[in-house]
Amino acid sequence: MLLVTLAIVLSACGSPSPTAFPELEPHGGLPADFAWQFKDGPDFYVYEASSPSHSNCTVGLYFGTAPQFHPSATAQGRAGTLAGHPVVWEESVVDGLHRADTVLPYRHSAAHTELAIHAWVVAPRDADLGLFRASLATVSFSPRGNGPA
């Protein structure tokens, strides 16, 4: 009986369940004249990047657990990479602008809650979209304020 009780106690004391919501920041993944800007939300956060020389281009990363992305019926799927992970970019044209979106399930470490990273790119031309998608393939994440990983 003692062994059964000990086994139950030890199994309950196993690895802690991931509960920490990681505050991450992106590094790289952008053309040279773009910079990430942090925006805090109630239970999520967003990084957006734009540039004066590319006024119609926007890149964004949502970090949270409930992204509000639903591809349009006319979106075309295109295989790609986000932060070194394979993804499918859903591409569409909205109000004359080309848009690509993807959602990546991401766990920074075993101690952290899994996040959904919703990445999006908006650009005036399909060629610009391709440039930004390719750049985001190399973006990396580290805890906020700790510098590049």
C-alpha positions in Angstrom: 0.0 0.0 0.0 2.9 2.4 0.8 4.4 1.8 -2.6 1.1 2.6 -4.4 0.7 5.8 -2.4 4.3 6.7 -3.1 3.8 6.1 -6.9 0.7 8.3 -6.9 2.5 11.1 -5.1 5.6 10.9 -7.4 3.4 10.9 -10.6 1.6 14.0 -9.3 5.0 15.7 -8.7 6.3 15.1 -12.2 7.1 17.9 -14.6 5.2 21.1 -13.8 2.5 21.9 -16.3 3.3 24.8 -18.6 1.5 27.9 -17.2 3.8 30.8 -17.8 2.7 33.1 -20.6 6.0 34.1 -22.3 6.7 37.7 -23.1 8.7 37.3 -26.3 10.2 39.8 -28.8 11.1 39.2 -32.4 14.6 39.7 -33.8 15.3 40.1 -37.5 13.0 38.9 -40.1 12.6 42.3 -41.7 14.1 44.3 -44.5 16.8 46.8 -43.3 14.6 49.9 -43.0 11.9 48.3 -40.9 11.7 48.1 -37.1 9.5 46.2 -34.7 7.1 48.3 -32.5 5.5 46.7 -29.4 1.8 47.0 -28.7 0.3 45.5 -25.5 -3.2 44.0 -25.3 -5.2 42.7 -22.4 -4.3 39.0 -22.9 -2.0 39.2 -25.9 0.6 41.4 -27.5 1.5 42.5 -31.0 4.6 43.6 -32.8 4.1 45.6 -36.0 6.7 46.9 -38.4 6.5 49.5 -41.1 8.8 51.9 -42.8 8.6 55.4 -44.2 10.1 54.2 -47.5 7.4 51.5 -47.8 4.3 53.3 -46.6 1.8 50.7 -47.9 3.7 47.7 -46.4 2.9 46.4 -42.9 4.2 43.3 -41.1 2.7 42.1 -37.9 3.1 39.3 -35.3 0.3 38.6 -32.8 1.3 36.5 -29.7 -1.6 35.1 -27.7 -3.9 32.1 -27.4 -6.9 33.2 -29.5 -5.9 34.7 -32.9 -8.8 36.2 -34.8 -7.7 35.0 -38.3 -10.2 33.3 -40.6 -9.0 33.0 -44.2 -11.3 34.2 -46.9 -12.9 31.7 -49.2 -10.8 33.1 -52.1 -7.4 32.9 -50.2 -4.7 30.8 -51.9 -2.5 28.6 -49.7 1.3 28.9 -50.2 3.9 26.8 -48.4 6.5 28.8 -46.5 8.4 29.2 -43.3 8.0 31.4 -40.2 10.8 31.5 -37.7 12.2 28.3 -39.1 8.9 26.4 -38.9 7.0 25.2 -42.0 3.6 27.1 -42.4 1.0 27.7 -45.0 0.5 31.4 -45.9 -3.1 32.2 -46.8 -2.8 34.9 -49.5 -5.5 37.2 -50.8 -6.1 40.6 -52.3 -8.1 43.0 -50.1 -8.9 46.6 -51.3 -6.2 46.4 -53.9 -3.5 45.3 -51.4 -1.9 41.9 -51.3 -2.1 40.1 -47.9 -0.6 37.0 -46.5 -1.5 35.5 -43.1 -0.5 32.4 -41.2 -0.9 31.0 -37.7 2.0 29.1 -36.0 1.5 27.1 -32.8 4.6 28.0 -30.8 6.0 26.9 -27.4 9.1 28.9 -26.4 10.1 26.3 -23.7 8.6 23.5 -21.7 7.8 26.0 -18.9 5.7 28.2 -21.1 2.1 28.0 -22.4 1.8 27.3 -26.1 1.0 30.5 -28.0 -0.5 31.1 -31.4 1.6 33.4 -33.4 -0.5 35.0 -36.1 1.8 36.6 -38.7 0.6 38.9 -41.4 2.0 40.9 -44.3 0.2 43.6 -46.3 1.9 45.0 -49.4 0.9 46.7 -52.7 2.5 44.1 -54.9 2.7 40.3 -54.8 6.5 40.6 -55.3 6.7 42.7 -52.0 4.7 40.0 -50.3 7.2 37.4 -51.3 10.1 39.5 -50.0 8.5 39.9 -46.6 7.4 36.2 -46.3 11.0 35.2 -47.1 12.3 37.6 -44.5 10.0 36.2 -41.8 11.4 32.8 -42.4 14.4 33.8 -40.3 12.8 35.8 -37.5 13.7 34.5 -34.1 12.2 35.1 -30.6 13.7 35.7 -27.2 12.3 36.8 -23.8 11.5 40.6 -23.9 14.4 42.8 -23.0 17.1 40.0 -23.3 18.2 40.7 -26.8 18.5 38.3 -29.7 18.5 34.6 -28.9 
